[in-house]
Amino acid sequence: EVQLVESGGGLVQPGGSLRLSCAASGFTFSSYDMHWVRQATGKGLEWVSTIGTAGDPYYPGSVKGRFTISRENAKNSLYLQMNSLRAGDTAVYYCACGAAGTGAPTHWGQGTLVTVSS
Amino acid sequence: EIVMTQSPATLSVSPGERATLSCRASQSLSSNLAWYQQKPGQAPRLLIYGASTRATGIPARFSGSGSGTEFTLTISSLQSEDFAVYYCQQYNNWPYTFGQGTKLEIK
């Protein structure tokens, strides 16, 4: 059974940093594209980042230069380093996985809440 | 960035009836379009990818159609567990983008 478990969320001040982790199990982690998607309370879904099997990262303009996605295949783990956090980054962050080269994740974690506030 | 527009924002349908949800893209996606279902407090669940292929374990009452810029999700004979928010998502161009969602509520 595929399982994705996020951790690392919490309360951080504006301008601060946070590192999210996603522990994966139940599939061949190295063969899957991995994604981060976020959702502010009561709002829609927003793509945050994708990393392919070759380690190639993708970011939308809203987080480019502030967020860094990485993966550690030996540990079946995905990470999201978030710097220069803003109030607008407050959201539940979901980890998701999908077959390599496809952009529609088949499995999602339950999310971790990041709150940026003073 | 491709803008995805879903309509209507809210759809009220009685159990057992058919629901039709629409999604329009600001530029052609070919068939690189997915649909997700999300219930309160839960993660999204993939329903459809490739515009019309059901994901593993998705009931046959869910069907997707369309290509280019116009797409439709149809749920035939609504069950109580189908009332939720539905999102379309394009993965034809980076950055991937979602529609704003359609809330399917009980009439």
PDB file of C-alpha atoms in Angstrom:
ATOM      1  CA  GLU A   1       0.000   0.000   0.000  1.00  0.00           C
ATOM      2  CA  VAL A   2       1.348   3.414  -0.983  1.00  0.00           C
ATOM      3  CA  GLN A   3       1.855   5.711   1.996  1.00  0.00           C
ATOM      4  CA  LEU A   4       3.058   9.293   2.066  1.00  0.00           C
ATOM      5  CA  VAL A   5       3.530  10.923   5.459  1.00  0.00           C
ATOM      6  CA  GLU A   6       4.399  14.604   5.688  1.00  0.00           C
ATOM      7  CA  SER A   7       6.089  16.230   8.655  1.00  0.00           C
ATOM      8  CA  GLY A   8       7.832  19.446   9.582  1.00  0.00           C
ATOM      9  CA  GLY A   9       4.946  21.886   9.492  1.00  0.00           C
ATOM     10  CA  GLY A  10       4.351  24.437  12.211  1.00  0.00           C
ATOM     11  CA  LEU A  11       4.279  28.108  13.110  1.00  0.00           C
ATOM     12  CA  VAL A  12       7.037  30.327  11.710  1.00  0.00           C
ATOM     13  CA  GLN A  13       7.512  34.079  11.625  1.00  0.00           C
ATOM     14  CA  PRO A  14       7.502  36.014   8.347  1.00  0.00           C
ATOM     15  CA  GLY A  15      10.937  35.851   6.773  1.00  0.00           C
ATOM     16  CA  GLY A  16      11.687  32.577   8.516  1.00  0.00           C
ATOM     17  CA  SER A  17      12.481  29.132   7.180  1.00  0.00           C
ATOM     18  CA  LEU A  18      10.985  25.667   7.477  1.00  0.00           C
ATOM     19  CA  ARG A  19      11.847  22.268   6.041  1.00  0.00           C
ATOM     20  CA  LEU A  20       9.086  19.840   5.202  1.00  0.00           C
ATOM     21  CA  SER A  21       9.689  16.118   4.830  1.00  0.00           C
ATOM     22  CA  CYS A  22       7.673  13.368   3.213  1.00  0.00           C
ATOM     23  CA  ALA A  23       8.333   9.729   4.070  1.00  0.00           C
ATOM     24  CA  ALA A  24       7.263   7.380   1.302  1.00  0.00           C
ATOM     25  CA  SER A  25       6.588   3.649   1.379  1.00  0.00           C
ATOM     26  CA  GLY A  26       4.828   0.967  -0.603  1.00  0.00           C
ATOM     27  CA  PHE A  27       6.287   1.805  -4.018  1.00  0.00           C
ATOM     28  CA  THR A  28       9.625   2.189  -5.815  1.00  0.00           C
ATOM     29  CA  PHE A  29      10.303   5.754  -4.747  1.00  0.00           C
ATOM     30  CA  SER A  30      13.163   6.374  -7.188  1.00  0.00           C
ATOM     31  CA  SER A  31      10.916   5.600 -10.170  1.00  0.00           C
ATOM     32  CA  TYR A  32       8.241   8.182  -9.369  1.00  0.00           C
ATOM     33  CA  ASP A  33       7.925  11.912  -9.861  1.00  0.00           C
ATOM     34  CA  MET A  34       7.249  13.642  -6.569  1.00  0.00           C
ATOM     35  CA  HIS A  35       5.245  16.776  -5.963  1.00  0.00           C
ATOM     36  CA  TRP A  36       4.279  19.347  -3.357  1.00  0.00           C
ATOM     37  CA  VAL A  37       0.844  20.969  -3.591  1.00  0.00           C
ATOM     38  CA  ARG A  38      -0.605  23.398  -1.081  1.00  0.00           C
ATOM     39  CA  GLN A  39      -4.035  24.592  -0.024  1.00  0.00           C
ATOM     40  CA  ALA A  40      -4.819  27.640   2.078  1.00  0.00           C
ATOM     41  CA  THR A  41      -7.758  27.215   4.448  1.00  0.00           C
ATOM     42  CA  GLY A  42     -11.014  27.379   2.515  1.00  0.00           C
ATOM     43  CA  LYS A  43      -9.188  27.933  -0.785  1.00  0.00           C
ATOM     44  CA  GLY A  44      -8.266  25.907  -3.835  1.00  0.00           C
ATOM     45  CA  LEU A  45      -5.212  23.838  -4.686  1.00  0.00           C
ATOM     46  CA  GLU A  46      -1.918  25.392  -5.780  1.00  0.00           C
ATOM     47  CA  TRP A  47       1.053  23.544  -7.252  1.00  0.00           C
ATOM     48  CA  VAL A  48       4.248  24.267  -5.322  1.00  0.00           C
ATOM     49  CA  SER A  49       6.959  22.105  -6.829  1.00  0.00           C
ATOM     50  CA  THR A  50       7.806  18.927  -8.725  1.00  0.00           C
ATOM     51  CA  ILE A  51      10.955  16.852  -8.851  1.00  0.00           C
ATOM     52  CA  GLY A  52      11.470  14.233 -11.501  1.00  0.00           C
ATOM     53  CA  THR A  53      13.246  10.911 -11.216  1.00  0.00           C
ATOM     54  CA  ALA A  54      16.455  12.513 -12.470  1.00  0.00           C
ATOM     55  CA  GLY A  55      16.267  15.139  -9.726  1.00  0.00           C
ATOM     56  CA  ASP A  56      15.129  17.897 -12.063  1.00  0.00           C
ATOM     57  CA  PRO A  57      13.124  20.504 -10.092  1.00  0.00           C
ATOM     58  CA  TYR A  58      10.242  22.693 -11.205  1.00  0.00           C
ATOM     59  CA  TYR A  59       8.776  25.720  -9.422  1.00  0.00           C
ATOM     60  CA  PRO A  60       6.037  28.219 -10.203  1.00  0.00           C
ATOM     61  CA  GLY A  61       6.913  31.897 -10.032  1.00  0.00           C
ATOM     62  CA  SER A  62       5.253  32.323  -6.638  1.00  0.00           C
ATOM     63  CA  VAL A  63       7.920  30.237  -4.856  1.00  0.00           C
ATOM     64  CA  LYS A  64      10.868  30.219  -7.257  1.00  0.00           C
ATOM     65  CA  GLY A  65      14.016  31.410  -5.540  1.00  0.00           C
ATOM     66  CA  ARG A  66      12.546  30.827  -2.079  1.00  0.00           C
ATOM     67  CA  PHE A  67      11.651  27.129  -2.043  1.00  0.00           C
ATOM     68  CA  THR A  68      13.907  24.171  -2.883  1.00  0.00           C
ATOM     69  CA  ILE A  69      12.631  20.672  -3.528  1.00  0.00           C
ATOM     70  CA  SER A  70      14.922  17.676  -3.121  1.00  0.00           C
ATOM     71  CA  ARG A  71      14.731  13.917  -2.818  1.00  0.00           C
ATOM     72  CA  GLU A  72      16.817  11.254  -1.146  1.00  0.00           C
ATOM     73  CA  ASN A  73      16.071   7.977  -2.870  1.00  0.00           C
ATOM     74  CA  ALA A  74      18.109   5.915  -0.420  1.00  0.00           C
ATOM     75  CA  LYS A  75      15.788   7.086   2.351  1.00  0.00           C
ATOM     76  CA  ASN A  76      12.573   7.125   0.296  1.00  0.00           C
ATOM     77  CA  SER A  77      12.187  10.744   1.299  1.00  0.00           C
ATOM     78  CA  LEU A  78      11.105  13.999  -0.273  1.00  0.00           C
ATOM     79  CA  TYR A  79      11.884  17.435   1.134  1.00  0.00           C
ATOM     80  CA  LEU A  80      10.824  21.028   0.684  1.00  0.00           C
ATOM     81  CA  GLN A  81      13.099  23.731   2.054  1.00  0.00           C
ATOM     82  CA  MET A  82      11.109  26.938   2.406  1.00  0.00           C
ATOM     83  CA  ASN A  83      12.929  30.228   2.976  1.00  0.00           C
ATOM     84  CA  SER A  84      11.791  33.849   3.180  1.00  0.00           C
ATOM     85  CA  LEU A  85       8.331  32.704   4.167  1.00  0.00           C
ATOM     86  CA  ARG A  86       5.387  35.053   3.792  1.00  0.00           C
ATOM     87  CA  ALA A  87       1.889  35.130   5.228  1.00  0.00           C
ATOM     88  CA  GLY A  88       0.628  34.024   1.814  1.00  0.00           C
ATOM     89  CA  ASP A  89       2.552  30.750   2.186  1.00  0.00           C
ATOM     90  CA  THR A  90       0.238  29.709   5.029  1.00  0.00           C
ATOM     91  CA  ALA A  91      -1.438  26.486   3.906  1.00  0.00           C
ATOM     92  CA  VAL A  92      -1.647  22.753   4.240  1.00  0.00           C
ATOM     93  CA  TYR A  93       1.194  21.264   2.198  1.00  0.00           C
ATOM     94  CA  TYR A  94       0.533  17.938   0.529  1.00  0.00           C
ATOM     95  CA  CYS A  95       3.157  15.499  -0.725  1.00  0.00           C
ATOM     96  CA  ALA A  96       2.065  13.508  -3.778  1.00  0.00           C
ATOM     97  CA  CYS A  97       3.524  10.953  -6.159  1.00  0.00           C
ATOM     98  CA  GLY A  98       2.888   9.907  -9.723  1.00  0.00           C
ATOM     99  CA  ALA A  99       4.376   7.827 -12.467  1.00  0.00           C
ATOM    100  CA  ALA A 100       7.461   9.341 -14.055  1.00  0.00           C
ATOM    101  CA  GLY A 101       6.663  11.782 -16.818  1.00  0.00           C
ATOM    102  CA  THR A 102       3.024  12.169 -15.884  1.00  0.00           C
ATOM    103  CA  GLY A 103       1.658  15.232 -14.156  1.00  0.00           C
ATOM    104  CA  ALA A 104      -1.348  13.791 -12.402  1.00  0.00           C
ATOM    105  CA  PRO A 105      -0.331  12.409  -8.998  1.00  0.00           C
ATOM    106  CA  THR A 106      -2.058   9.166  -8.110  1.00  0.00           C
ATOM    107  CA  HIS A 107      -1.358   9.163  -4.374  1.00  0.00           C
ATOM    108  CA  TRP A 108      -1.395  11.952  -1.821  1.00  0.00           C
ATOM    109  CA  GLY A 109      -0.386  12.317   1.808  1.00  0.00           C
ATOM    110  CA  GLN A 110      -2.672  13.833   4.412  1.00  0.00           C
ATOM    111  CA  GLY A 111      -0.768  17.103   4.529  1.00  0.00           C
ATOM    112  CA  THR A 112       1.110  19.201   7.060  1.00  0.00           C
ATOM    113  CA  LEU A 113       0.031  22.680   8.126  1.00  0.00           C
ATOM    114  CA  VAL A 114       2.412  25.598   7.748  1.00  0.00           C
ATOM    115  CA  THR A 115       1.411  28.857   9.428  1.00  0.00           C
ATOM    116  CA  VAL A 116       3.399  32.006   8.773  1.00  0.00           C
ATOM    117  CA  SER A 117       2.535  34.620  11.344  1.00  0.00           C
ATOM    118  CA  SER A 118       4.130  36.960  13.844  1.00  0.00           C
TER     119      SER A 118
ATOM    120  CA  GLU B   1       0.670  30.277 -17.169  1.00  0.00           C
ATOM    121  CA  ILE B   2      -2.424  28.362 -18.265  1.00  0.00           C
ATOM    122  CA  VAL B   3      -5.583  29.541 -16.518  1.00  0.00           C
ATOM    123  CA  MET B   4      -8.185  26.881 -15.727  1.00  0.00           C
ATOM    124  CA  THR B   5     -11.787  27.986 -15.287  1.00  0.00           C
ATOM    125  CA  GLN B   6     -14.398  25.663 -13.796  1.00  0.00           C
ATOM    126  CA  SER B   7     -18.135  26.081 -13.971  1.00  0.00           C
ATOM    127  CA  PRO B   8     -20.403  26.289 -12.182  1.00  0.00           C
ATOM    128  CA  ALA B   9     -18.859  27.263  -8.850  1.00  0.00           C
ATOM    129  CA  THR B  10     -21.619  25.346  -7.047  1.00  0.00           C
ATOM    130  CA  LEU B  11     -23.866  22.652  -8.448  1.00  0.00           C
ATOM    131  CA  SER B  12     -26.936  21.400  -6.611  1.00  0.00           C
ATOM    132  CA  VAL B  13     -28.094  17.942  -7.688  1.00  0.00           C
ATOM    133  CA  SER B  14     -30.352  15.312  -6.144  1.00  0.00           C
ATOM    134  CA  PRO B  15     -29.017  11.835  -5.336  1.00  0.00           C
ATOM    135  CA  GLY B  16     -29.547   9.486  -8.244  1.00  0.00           C
ATOM    136  CA  GLU B  17     -29.372  12.258 -10.817  1.00  0.00           C
ATOM    137  CA  ARG B  18     -26.555  13.111 -13.224  1.00  0.00           C
ATOM    138  CA  ALA B  19     -24.011  15.866 -12.601  1.00  0.00           C
ATOM    139  CA  THR B  20     -22.021  17.579 -15.335  1.00  0.00           C
ATOM    140  CA  LEU B  21     -19.017  19.721 -14.394  1.00  0.00           C
ATOM    141  CA  SER B  22     -17.093  21.852 -16.868  1.00  0.00           C
ATOM    142  CA  CYS B  23     -13.483  22.959 -17.115  1.00  0.00           C
ATOM    143  CA  ARG B  24     -12.017  25.344 -19.662  1.00  0.00           C
ATOM    144  CA  ALA B  25      -8.341  26.023 -20.331  1.00  0.00           C
ATOM    145  CA  SER B  26      -6.876  29.291 -21.577  1.00  0.00           C
ATOM    146  CA  GLN B  27      -4.880  27.361 -24.182  1.00  0.00           C
ATOM    147  CA  SER B  28      -4.881  23.904 -25.664  1.00  0.00           C
ATOM    148  CA  LEU B  29      -3.933  21.035 -23.347  1.00  0.00           C
ATOM    149  CA  SER B  30      -4.257  18.180 -25.810  1.00  0.00           C
ATOM    150  CA  SER B  31      -5.546  15.548 -23.335  1.00  0.00           C
ATOM    151  CA  ASN B  32      -3.285  16.460 -20.424  1.00  0.00           C
ATOM    152  CA  LEU B  33      -6.110  17.098 -17.993  1.00  0.00           C
ATOM    153  CA  ALA B  34      -6.943  15.473 -14.665  1.00  0.00           C
ATOM    154  CA  TRP B  35      -9.908  15.607 -12.301  1.00  0.00           C
ATOM    155  CA  TYR B  36      -9.764  15.287  -8.522  1.00  0.00           C
ATOM    156  CA  GLN B  37     -12.348  14.888  -5.781  1.00  0.00           C
ATOM    157  CA  GLN B  38     -11.776  16.442  -2.371  1.00  0.00           C
ATOM    158  CA  LYS B  39     -13.889  15.985   0.742  1.00  0.00           C
ATOM    159  CA  PRO B  40     -13.577  18.197   3.840  1.00  0.00           C
ATOM    160  CA  GLY B  41     -10.459  17.465   5.836  1.00  0.00           C
ATOM    161  CA  GLN B  42      -9.118  15.031   3.252  1.00  0.00           C
ATOM    162  CA  ALA B  43      -6.447  15.089   0.584  1.00  0.00           C
ATOM    163  CA  PRO B  44      -7.467  15.248  -3.073  1.00  0.00           C
ATOM    164  CA  ARG B  45      -8.209  11.952  -4.778  1.00  0.00           C
ATOM    165  CA  LEU B  46      -7.349  11.413  -8.437  1.00  0.00           C
ATOM    166  CA  LEU B  47     -10.422  10.445 -10.456  1.00  0.00           C
ATOM    167  CA  ILE B  48      -9.514  10.940 -14.105  1.00  0.00           C
ATOM    168  CA  TYR B  49      -6.274  11.505 -16.024  1.00  0.00           C
ATOM    169  CA  GLY B  50      -5.585  11.897 -19.713  1.00  0.00           C
ATOM    170  CA  ALA B  51      -8.970  13.671 -19.841  1.00  0.00           C
ATOM    171  CA  SER B  52     -10.915  10.408 -19.944  1.00  0.00           C
ATOM    172  CA  THR B  53      -9.056   7.543 -18.218  1.00  0.00           C
ATOM    173  CA  ARG B  54     -10.369   6.547 -14.820  1.00  0.00           C
ATOM    174  CA  ALA B  55      -7.755   6.105 -12.118  1.00  0.00           C
ATOM    175  CA  THR B  56      -7.446   2.784 -10.326  1.00  0.00           C
ATOM    176  CA  GLY B  57     -10.468   1.970  -8.206  1.00  0.00           C
ATOM    177  CA  ILE B  58     -12.664   4.795  -9.473  1.00  0.00           C
ATOM    178  CA  PRO B  59     -16.276   3.710 -10.092  1.00  0.00           C
ATOM    179  CA  ALA B  60     -17.585   3.628 -13.636  1.00  0.00           C
ATOM    180  CA  ARG B  61     -20.187   6.305 -12.841  1.00  0.00           C
ATOM    181  CA  PHE B  62     -17.339   8.826 -13.153  1.00  0.00           C
ATOM    182  CA  SER B  63     -16.419   9.697 -16.733  1.00  0.00           C
ATOM    183  CA  GLY B  64     -14.324  12.386 -18.345  1.00  0.00           C
ATOM    184  CA  SER B  65     -14.412  13.791 -21.840  1.00  0.00           C
ATOM    185  CA  GLY B  66     -13.019  16.583 -23.950  1.00  0.00           C
ATOM    186  CA  SER B  67      -9.742  17.703 -25.460  1.00  0.00           C
ATOM    187  CA  GLY B  68      -8.047  20.938 -26.391  1.00  0.00           C
ATOM    188  CA  THR B  69      -9.592  23.594 -24.176  1.00  0.00           C
ATOM    189  CA  GLU B  70     -12.990  22.193 -23.163  1.00  0.00           C
ATOM    190  CA  PHE B  71     -13.413  19.318 -20.721  1.00  0.00           C
ATOM    191  CA  THR B  72     -16.261  17.716 -18.833  1.00  0.00           C
ATOM    192  CA  LEU B  73     -16.572  15.468 -15.802  1.00  0.00           C
ATOM    193  CA  THR B  74     -19.830  13.546 -15.656  1.00  0.00           C
ATOM    194  CA  ILE B  75     -21.077  11.670 -12.633  1.00  0.00           C
ATOM    195  CA  SER B  76     -24.042   9.500 -13.492  1.00  0.00           C
ATOM    196  CA  SER B  77     -26.498   8.554 -10.764  1.00  0.00           C
ATOM    197  CA  LEU B  78     -25.012  10.517  -7.863  1.00  0.00           C
ATOM    198  CA  GLN B  79     -24.343   8.655  -4.631  1.00  0.00           C
ATOM    199  CA  SER B  80     -24.219  10.299  -1.204  1.00  0.00           C
ATOM    200  CA  GLU B  81     -20.442   9.919  -1.064  1.00  0.00           C
ATOM    201  CA  ASP B  82     -20.022  11.900  -4.299  1.00  0.00           C
ATOM    202  CA  PHE B  83     -20.943  15.243  -2.769  1.00  0.00           C
ATOM    203  CA  ALA B  84     -17.616  17.034  -2.533  1.00  0.00           C
ATOM    204  CA  VAL B  85     -15.460  19.623  -4.284  1.00  0.00           C
ATOM    205  CA  TYR B  86     -14.052  18.735  -7.695  1.00  0.00           C
ATOM    206  CA  TYR B  87     -10.947  20.239  -9.262  1.00  0.00           C
ATOM    207  CA  CYS B  88      -9.572  20.030 -12.761  1.00  0.00           C
ATOM    208  CA  GLN B  89      -5.809  20.314 -13.290  1.00  0.00           C
ATOM    209  CA  GLN B  90      -3.691  20.742 -16.410  1.00  0.00           C
ATOM    210  CA  TYR B  91      -0.300  19.126 -16.792  1.00  0.00           C
ATOM    211  CA  ASN B  92       0.389  20.110 -20.369  1.00  0.00           C
ATOM    212  CA  ASN B  93       2.628  23.059 -19.470  1.00  0.00           C
ATOM    213  CA  TRP B  94       4.649  24.006 -16.433  1.00  0.00           C
ATOM    214  CA  PRO B  95       3.566  25.420 -14.044  1.00  0.00           C
ATOM    215  CA  TYR B  96       0.789  22.917 -13.588  1.00  0.00           C
ATOM    216  CA  THR B  97      -2.405  24.695 -12.591  1.00  0.00           C
ATOM    217  CA  PHE B  98      -5.771  23.869 -11.053  1.00  0.00           C
ATOM    218  CA  GLY B  99      -9.208  25.252 -11.601  1.00  0.00           C
ATOM    219  CA  GLN B 100     -10.860  27.007  -8.687  1.00  0.00           C
ATOM    220  CA  GLY B 101     -13.132  24.043  -7.994  1.00  0.00           C
ATOM    221  CA  THR B 102     -16.811  23.125  -8.286  1.00  0.00           C
ATOM    222  CA  LYS B 103     -18.698  22.321  -5.112  1.00  0.00           C
ATOM    223  CA  LEU B 104     -21.222  19.559  -5.705  1.00  0.00           C
ATOM    224  CA  GLU B 105     -23.935  19.785  -3.084  1.00  0.00           C
ATOM    225  CA  ILE B 106     -27.090  17.886  -2.309  1.00  0.00           C
ATOM    226  CA  LYS B 107     -30.273  19.443  -3.660  1.00  0.00           C
TER     227      LYS B 107
END
